[in-house]
Coordinates of N, CA and C in Angstrom, one line a residue:
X115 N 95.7 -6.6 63.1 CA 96.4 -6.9 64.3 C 95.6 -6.4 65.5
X116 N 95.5 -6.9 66.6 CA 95.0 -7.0 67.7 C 96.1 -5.9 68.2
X117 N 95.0 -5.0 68.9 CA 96.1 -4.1 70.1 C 96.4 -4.8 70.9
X118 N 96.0 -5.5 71.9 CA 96.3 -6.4 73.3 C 96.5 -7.8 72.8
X119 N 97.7 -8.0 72.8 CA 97.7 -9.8 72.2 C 97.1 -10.6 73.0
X120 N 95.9 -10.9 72.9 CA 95.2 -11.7 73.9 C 94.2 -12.5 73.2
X121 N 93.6 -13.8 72.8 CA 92.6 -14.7 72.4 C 92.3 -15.5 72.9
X122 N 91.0 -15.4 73.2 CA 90.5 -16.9 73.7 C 89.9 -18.1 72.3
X123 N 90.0 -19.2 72.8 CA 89.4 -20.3 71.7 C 88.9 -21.5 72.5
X124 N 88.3 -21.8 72.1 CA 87.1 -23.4 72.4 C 87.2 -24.1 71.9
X125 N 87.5 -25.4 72.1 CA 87.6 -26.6 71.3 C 86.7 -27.8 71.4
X126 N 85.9 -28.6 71.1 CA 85.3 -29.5 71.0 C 85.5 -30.6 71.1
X127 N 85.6 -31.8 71.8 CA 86.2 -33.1 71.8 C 85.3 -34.3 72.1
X128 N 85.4 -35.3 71.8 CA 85.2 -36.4 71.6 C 85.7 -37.5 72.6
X129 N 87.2 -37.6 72.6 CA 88.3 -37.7 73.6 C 88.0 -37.5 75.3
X130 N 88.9 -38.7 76.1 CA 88.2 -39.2 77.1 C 89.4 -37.6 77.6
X131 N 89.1 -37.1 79.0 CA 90.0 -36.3 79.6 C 91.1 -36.7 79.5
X132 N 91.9 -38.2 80.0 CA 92.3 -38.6 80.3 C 93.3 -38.8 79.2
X133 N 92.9 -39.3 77.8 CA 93.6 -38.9 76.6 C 94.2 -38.0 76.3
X134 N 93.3 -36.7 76.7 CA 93.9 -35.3 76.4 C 95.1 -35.1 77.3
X135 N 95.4 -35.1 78.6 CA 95.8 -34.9 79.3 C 97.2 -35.3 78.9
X136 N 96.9 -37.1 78.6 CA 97.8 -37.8 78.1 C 99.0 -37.1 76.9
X137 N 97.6 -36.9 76.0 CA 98.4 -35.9 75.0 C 99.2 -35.2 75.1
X138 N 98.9 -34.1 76.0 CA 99.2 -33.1 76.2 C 100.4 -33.0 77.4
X139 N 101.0 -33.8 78.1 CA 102.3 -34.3 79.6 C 103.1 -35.0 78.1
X140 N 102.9 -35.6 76.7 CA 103.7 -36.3 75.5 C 104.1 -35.3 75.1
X141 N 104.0 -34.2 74.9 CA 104.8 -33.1 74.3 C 105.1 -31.9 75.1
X142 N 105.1 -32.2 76.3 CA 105.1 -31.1 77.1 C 106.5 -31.4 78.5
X143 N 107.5 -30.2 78.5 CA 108.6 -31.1 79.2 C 108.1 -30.2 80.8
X144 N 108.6 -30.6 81.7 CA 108.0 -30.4 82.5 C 108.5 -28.8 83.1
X145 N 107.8 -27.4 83.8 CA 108.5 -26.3 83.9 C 109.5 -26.7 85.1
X146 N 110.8 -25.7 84.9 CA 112.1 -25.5 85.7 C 111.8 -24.5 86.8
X147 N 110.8 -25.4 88.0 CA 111.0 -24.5 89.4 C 109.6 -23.3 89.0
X148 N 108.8 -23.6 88.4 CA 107.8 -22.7 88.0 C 107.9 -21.9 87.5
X149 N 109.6 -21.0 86.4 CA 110.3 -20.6 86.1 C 110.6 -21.0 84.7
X150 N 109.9 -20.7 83.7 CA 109.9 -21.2 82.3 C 111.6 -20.8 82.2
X151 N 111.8 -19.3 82.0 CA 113.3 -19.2 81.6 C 114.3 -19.7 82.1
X152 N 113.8 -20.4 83.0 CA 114.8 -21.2 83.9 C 115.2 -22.7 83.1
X153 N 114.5 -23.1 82.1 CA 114.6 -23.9 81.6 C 115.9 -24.2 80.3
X154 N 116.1 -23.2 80.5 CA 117.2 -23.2 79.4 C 118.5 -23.1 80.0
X155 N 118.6 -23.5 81.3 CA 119.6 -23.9 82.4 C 119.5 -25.1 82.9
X156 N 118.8 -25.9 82.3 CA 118.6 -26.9 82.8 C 119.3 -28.1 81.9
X157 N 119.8 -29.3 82.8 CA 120.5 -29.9 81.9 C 120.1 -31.5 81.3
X158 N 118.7 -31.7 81.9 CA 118.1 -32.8 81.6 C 117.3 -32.8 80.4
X159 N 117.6 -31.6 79.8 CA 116.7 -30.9 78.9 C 116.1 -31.7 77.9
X160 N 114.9 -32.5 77.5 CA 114.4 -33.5 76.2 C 114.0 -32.4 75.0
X161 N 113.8 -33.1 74.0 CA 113.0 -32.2 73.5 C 111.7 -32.8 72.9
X162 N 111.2 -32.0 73.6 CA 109.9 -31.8 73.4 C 109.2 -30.4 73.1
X163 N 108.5 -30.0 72.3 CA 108.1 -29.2 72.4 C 107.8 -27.7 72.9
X164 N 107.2 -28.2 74.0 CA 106.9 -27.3 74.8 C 106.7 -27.7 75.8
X165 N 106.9 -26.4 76.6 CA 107.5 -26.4 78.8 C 105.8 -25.9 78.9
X166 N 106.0 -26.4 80.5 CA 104.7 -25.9 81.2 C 104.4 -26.9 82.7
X167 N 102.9 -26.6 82.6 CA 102.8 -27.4 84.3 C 101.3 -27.8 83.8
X168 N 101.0 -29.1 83.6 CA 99.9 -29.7 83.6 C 99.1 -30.2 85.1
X169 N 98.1 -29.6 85.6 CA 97.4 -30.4 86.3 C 96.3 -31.1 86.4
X170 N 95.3 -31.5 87.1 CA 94.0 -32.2 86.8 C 93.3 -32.2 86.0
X171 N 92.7 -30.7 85.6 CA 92.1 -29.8 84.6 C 92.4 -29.1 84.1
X172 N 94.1 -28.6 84.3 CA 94.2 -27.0 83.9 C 95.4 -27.5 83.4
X173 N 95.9 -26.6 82.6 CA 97.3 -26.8 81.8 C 98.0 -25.3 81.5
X174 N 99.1 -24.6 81.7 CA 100.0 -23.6 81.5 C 101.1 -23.8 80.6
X175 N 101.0 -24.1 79.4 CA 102.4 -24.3 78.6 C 102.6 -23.6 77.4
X176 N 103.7 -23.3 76.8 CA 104.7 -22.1 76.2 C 105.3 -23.1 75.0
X177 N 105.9 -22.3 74.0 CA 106.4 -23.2 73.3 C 108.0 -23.2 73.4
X178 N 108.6 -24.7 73.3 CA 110.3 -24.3 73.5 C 110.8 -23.9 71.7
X179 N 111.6 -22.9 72.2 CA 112.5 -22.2 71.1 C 113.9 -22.3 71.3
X180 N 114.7 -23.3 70.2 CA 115.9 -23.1 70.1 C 116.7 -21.5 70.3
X181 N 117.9 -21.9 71.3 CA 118.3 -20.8 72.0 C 118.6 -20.2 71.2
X182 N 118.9 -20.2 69.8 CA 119.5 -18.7 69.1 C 118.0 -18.3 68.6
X183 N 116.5 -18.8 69.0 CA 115.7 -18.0 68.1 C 115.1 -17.6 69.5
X184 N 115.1 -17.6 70.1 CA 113.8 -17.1 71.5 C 113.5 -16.0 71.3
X185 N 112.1 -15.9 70.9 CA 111.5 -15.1 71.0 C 110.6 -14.7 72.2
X186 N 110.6 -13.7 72.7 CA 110.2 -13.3 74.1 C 108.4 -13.1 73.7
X187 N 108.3 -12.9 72.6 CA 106.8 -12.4 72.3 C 106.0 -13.7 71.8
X188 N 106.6 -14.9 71.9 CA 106.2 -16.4 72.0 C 105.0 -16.6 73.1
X189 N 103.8 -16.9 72.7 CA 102.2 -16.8 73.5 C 102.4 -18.0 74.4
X190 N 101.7 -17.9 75.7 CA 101.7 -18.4 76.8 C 100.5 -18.8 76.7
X191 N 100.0 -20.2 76.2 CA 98.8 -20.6 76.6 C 97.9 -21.6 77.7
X192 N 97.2 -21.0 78.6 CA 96.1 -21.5 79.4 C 94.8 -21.9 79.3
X193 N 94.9 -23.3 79.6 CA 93.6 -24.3 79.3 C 93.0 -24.6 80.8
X194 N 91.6 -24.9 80.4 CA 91.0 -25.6 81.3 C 90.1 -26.5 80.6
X195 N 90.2 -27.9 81.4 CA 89.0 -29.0 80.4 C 88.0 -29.0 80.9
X196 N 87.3 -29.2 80.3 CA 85.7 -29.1 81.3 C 84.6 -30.3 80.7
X197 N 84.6 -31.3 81.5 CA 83.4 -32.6 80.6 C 81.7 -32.4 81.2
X198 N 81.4 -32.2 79.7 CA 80.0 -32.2 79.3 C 78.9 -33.7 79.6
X199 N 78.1 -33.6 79.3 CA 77.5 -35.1 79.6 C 78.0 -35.7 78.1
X200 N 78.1 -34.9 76.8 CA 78.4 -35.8 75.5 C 79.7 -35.8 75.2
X201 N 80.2 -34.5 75.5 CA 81.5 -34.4 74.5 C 82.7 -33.4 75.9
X202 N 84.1 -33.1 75.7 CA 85.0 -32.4 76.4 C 85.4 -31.1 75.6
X203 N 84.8 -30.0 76.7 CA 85.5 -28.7 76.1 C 86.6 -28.5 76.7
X204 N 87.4 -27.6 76.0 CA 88.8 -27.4 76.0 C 88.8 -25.7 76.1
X205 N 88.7 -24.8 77.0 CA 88.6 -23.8 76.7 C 90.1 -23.2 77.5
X206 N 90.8 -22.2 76.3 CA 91.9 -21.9 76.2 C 92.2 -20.5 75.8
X207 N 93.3 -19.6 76.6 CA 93.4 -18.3 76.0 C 94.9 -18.4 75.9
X208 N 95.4 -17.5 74.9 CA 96.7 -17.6 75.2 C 97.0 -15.7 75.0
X209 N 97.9 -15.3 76.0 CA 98.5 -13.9 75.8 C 100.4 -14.0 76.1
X210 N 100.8 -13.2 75.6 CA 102.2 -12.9 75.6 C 102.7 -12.6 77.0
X211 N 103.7 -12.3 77.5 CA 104.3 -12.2 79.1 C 103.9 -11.2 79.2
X212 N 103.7 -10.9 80.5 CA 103.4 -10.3 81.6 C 104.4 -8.7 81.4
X213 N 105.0 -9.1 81.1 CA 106.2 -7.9 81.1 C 106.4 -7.5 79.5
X214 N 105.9 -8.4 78.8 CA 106.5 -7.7 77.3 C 104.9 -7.1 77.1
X215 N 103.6 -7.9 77.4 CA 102.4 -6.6 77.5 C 102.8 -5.3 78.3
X216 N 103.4 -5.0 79.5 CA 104.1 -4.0 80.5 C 104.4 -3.4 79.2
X217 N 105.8 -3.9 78.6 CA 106.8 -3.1 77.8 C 106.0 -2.4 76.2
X218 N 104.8 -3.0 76.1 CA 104.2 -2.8 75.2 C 103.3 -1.9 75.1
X219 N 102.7 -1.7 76.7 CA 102.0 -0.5 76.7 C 103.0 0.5 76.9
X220 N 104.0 0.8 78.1 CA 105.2 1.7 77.6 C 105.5 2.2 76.5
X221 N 105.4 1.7 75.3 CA 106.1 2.1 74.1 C 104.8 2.4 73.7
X222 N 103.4 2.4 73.5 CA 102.3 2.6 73.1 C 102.1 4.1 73.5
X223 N 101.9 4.4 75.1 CA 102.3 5.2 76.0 C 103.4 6.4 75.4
X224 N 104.5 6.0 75.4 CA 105.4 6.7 74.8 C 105.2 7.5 73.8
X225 N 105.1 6.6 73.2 CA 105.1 7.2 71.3 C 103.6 8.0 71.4
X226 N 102.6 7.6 71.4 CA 101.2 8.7 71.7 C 101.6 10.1 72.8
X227 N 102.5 10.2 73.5 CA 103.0 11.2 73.8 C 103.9 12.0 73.5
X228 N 104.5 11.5 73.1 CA 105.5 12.1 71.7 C 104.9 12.6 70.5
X229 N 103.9 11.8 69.8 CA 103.2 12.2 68.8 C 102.2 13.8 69.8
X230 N 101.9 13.8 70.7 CA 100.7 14.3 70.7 C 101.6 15.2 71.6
X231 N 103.0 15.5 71.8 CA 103.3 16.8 72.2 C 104.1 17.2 70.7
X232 N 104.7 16.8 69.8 CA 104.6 17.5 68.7 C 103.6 17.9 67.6
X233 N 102.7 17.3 67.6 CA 101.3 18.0 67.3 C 100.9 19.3 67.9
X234 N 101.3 19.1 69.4 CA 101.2 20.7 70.4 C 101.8 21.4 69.5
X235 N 103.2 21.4 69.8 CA 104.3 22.4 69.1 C 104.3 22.8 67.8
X236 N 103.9 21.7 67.0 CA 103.3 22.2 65.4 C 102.3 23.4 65.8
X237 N 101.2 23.1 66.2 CA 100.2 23.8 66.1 C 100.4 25.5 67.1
X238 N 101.0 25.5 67.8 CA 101.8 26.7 68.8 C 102.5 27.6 68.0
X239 N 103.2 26.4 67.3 CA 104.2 27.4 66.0 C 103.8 28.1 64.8
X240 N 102.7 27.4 64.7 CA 102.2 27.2 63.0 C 102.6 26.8 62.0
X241 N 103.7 25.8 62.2 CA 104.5 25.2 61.0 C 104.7 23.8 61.0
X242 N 103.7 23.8 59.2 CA 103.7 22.6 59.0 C 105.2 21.5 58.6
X243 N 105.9 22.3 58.5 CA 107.4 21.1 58.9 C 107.5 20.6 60.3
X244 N 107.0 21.2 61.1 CA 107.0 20.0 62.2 C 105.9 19.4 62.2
X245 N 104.9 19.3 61.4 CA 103.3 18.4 61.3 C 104.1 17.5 60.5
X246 N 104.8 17.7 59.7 CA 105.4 16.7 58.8 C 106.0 15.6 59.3
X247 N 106.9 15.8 60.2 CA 107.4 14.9 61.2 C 106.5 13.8 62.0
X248 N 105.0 14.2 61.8 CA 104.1 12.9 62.7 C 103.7 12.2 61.3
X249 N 103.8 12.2 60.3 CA 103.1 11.4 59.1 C 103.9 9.7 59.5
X250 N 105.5 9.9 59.7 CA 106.1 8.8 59.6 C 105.3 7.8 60.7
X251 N 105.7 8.3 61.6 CA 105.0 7.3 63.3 C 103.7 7.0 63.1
X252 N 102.9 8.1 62.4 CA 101.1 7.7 62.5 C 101.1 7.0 61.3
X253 N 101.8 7.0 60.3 CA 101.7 5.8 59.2 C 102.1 4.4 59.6
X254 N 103.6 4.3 60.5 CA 103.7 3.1 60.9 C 102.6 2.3 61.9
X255 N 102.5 3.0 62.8 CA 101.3 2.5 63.9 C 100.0 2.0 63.1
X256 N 99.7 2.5 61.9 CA 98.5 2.6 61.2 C 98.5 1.3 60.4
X257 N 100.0 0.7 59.6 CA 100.4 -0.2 58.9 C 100.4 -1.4 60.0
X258 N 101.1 -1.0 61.3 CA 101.0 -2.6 62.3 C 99.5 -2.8 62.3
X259 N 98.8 -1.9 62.5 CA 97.6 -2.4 63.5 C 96.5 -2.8 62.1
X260 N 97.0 -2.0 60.9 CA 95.8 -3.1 59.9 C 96.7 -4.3 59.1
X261 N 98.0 -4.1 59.5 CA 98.7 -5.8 58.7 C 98.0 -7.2 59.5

């Protein structure tokens, strides 16, 4: 697992711009007010896919999630096309919201201070029953980051 959900990827194409684009406004419903979560207030709602804002070259779209599953940690991805003299690249990153990265370093934040002021107090005290108490958290954090 990645500490910062963040990837970029490159795509190769063959495909006129114009196709892609095409492709890509066919499954894509258009965003509510430049306000993705606004979209689930909306009543013209199709379904398609996924919300976002396509323009000339660049594209912003998210995937739609039936209201009982939304997931907030659902990746936001950003493209740009770019034509070559042979072929169209597609270069694309996608990262999670703005605020659930916020919320993620918070809790990263947190808990590494937590951990590392009961490590203090273990070590002040000399008692390994309170060292015992960091095995659980430093095993979990250890289990996310190599699953």
């Amino acid at each position: 697992m990645k500490a910062i959900p963040y990837q970029k990827i490159v795509f190769h194409t063959k495909l006129k711009e114009k196709e892609i684009l095409k492709r890509l406004r066919s499954i894509t419903e258009p965003s509510a007010y430049g306000f993705d979560f606004l979209f689930w207030f909306s009543t013209n709602r199709k379904l398609k896919p996924y919300t976002g804002t396509i323009e000339e070259n660049k594209f912003k779209i998210n995937r739609i999630l039936s209201f009982g599953n939304q997931n907030s940690f659902s990746p936001v991805f950003i493209g740009l096309i770019e034509q070559n003299n042979i072929e169209i690249t597609i270069r694309m990153r996608w990262h999670v919201y703005i605020f659930i990265m916020i919320f993620y370093a918070f809790c990263i934040f947190f808990l590494v201070f937590v951990l590392f002021n009961l490590f203090e107090l273990g070590l002040k005290l000399e008692s390994l029953f309170l060292l015992f108490f960091l095995i659980p958290p430093i095993g979990f954090i250890a289990f996310i980051y190599f699953l």
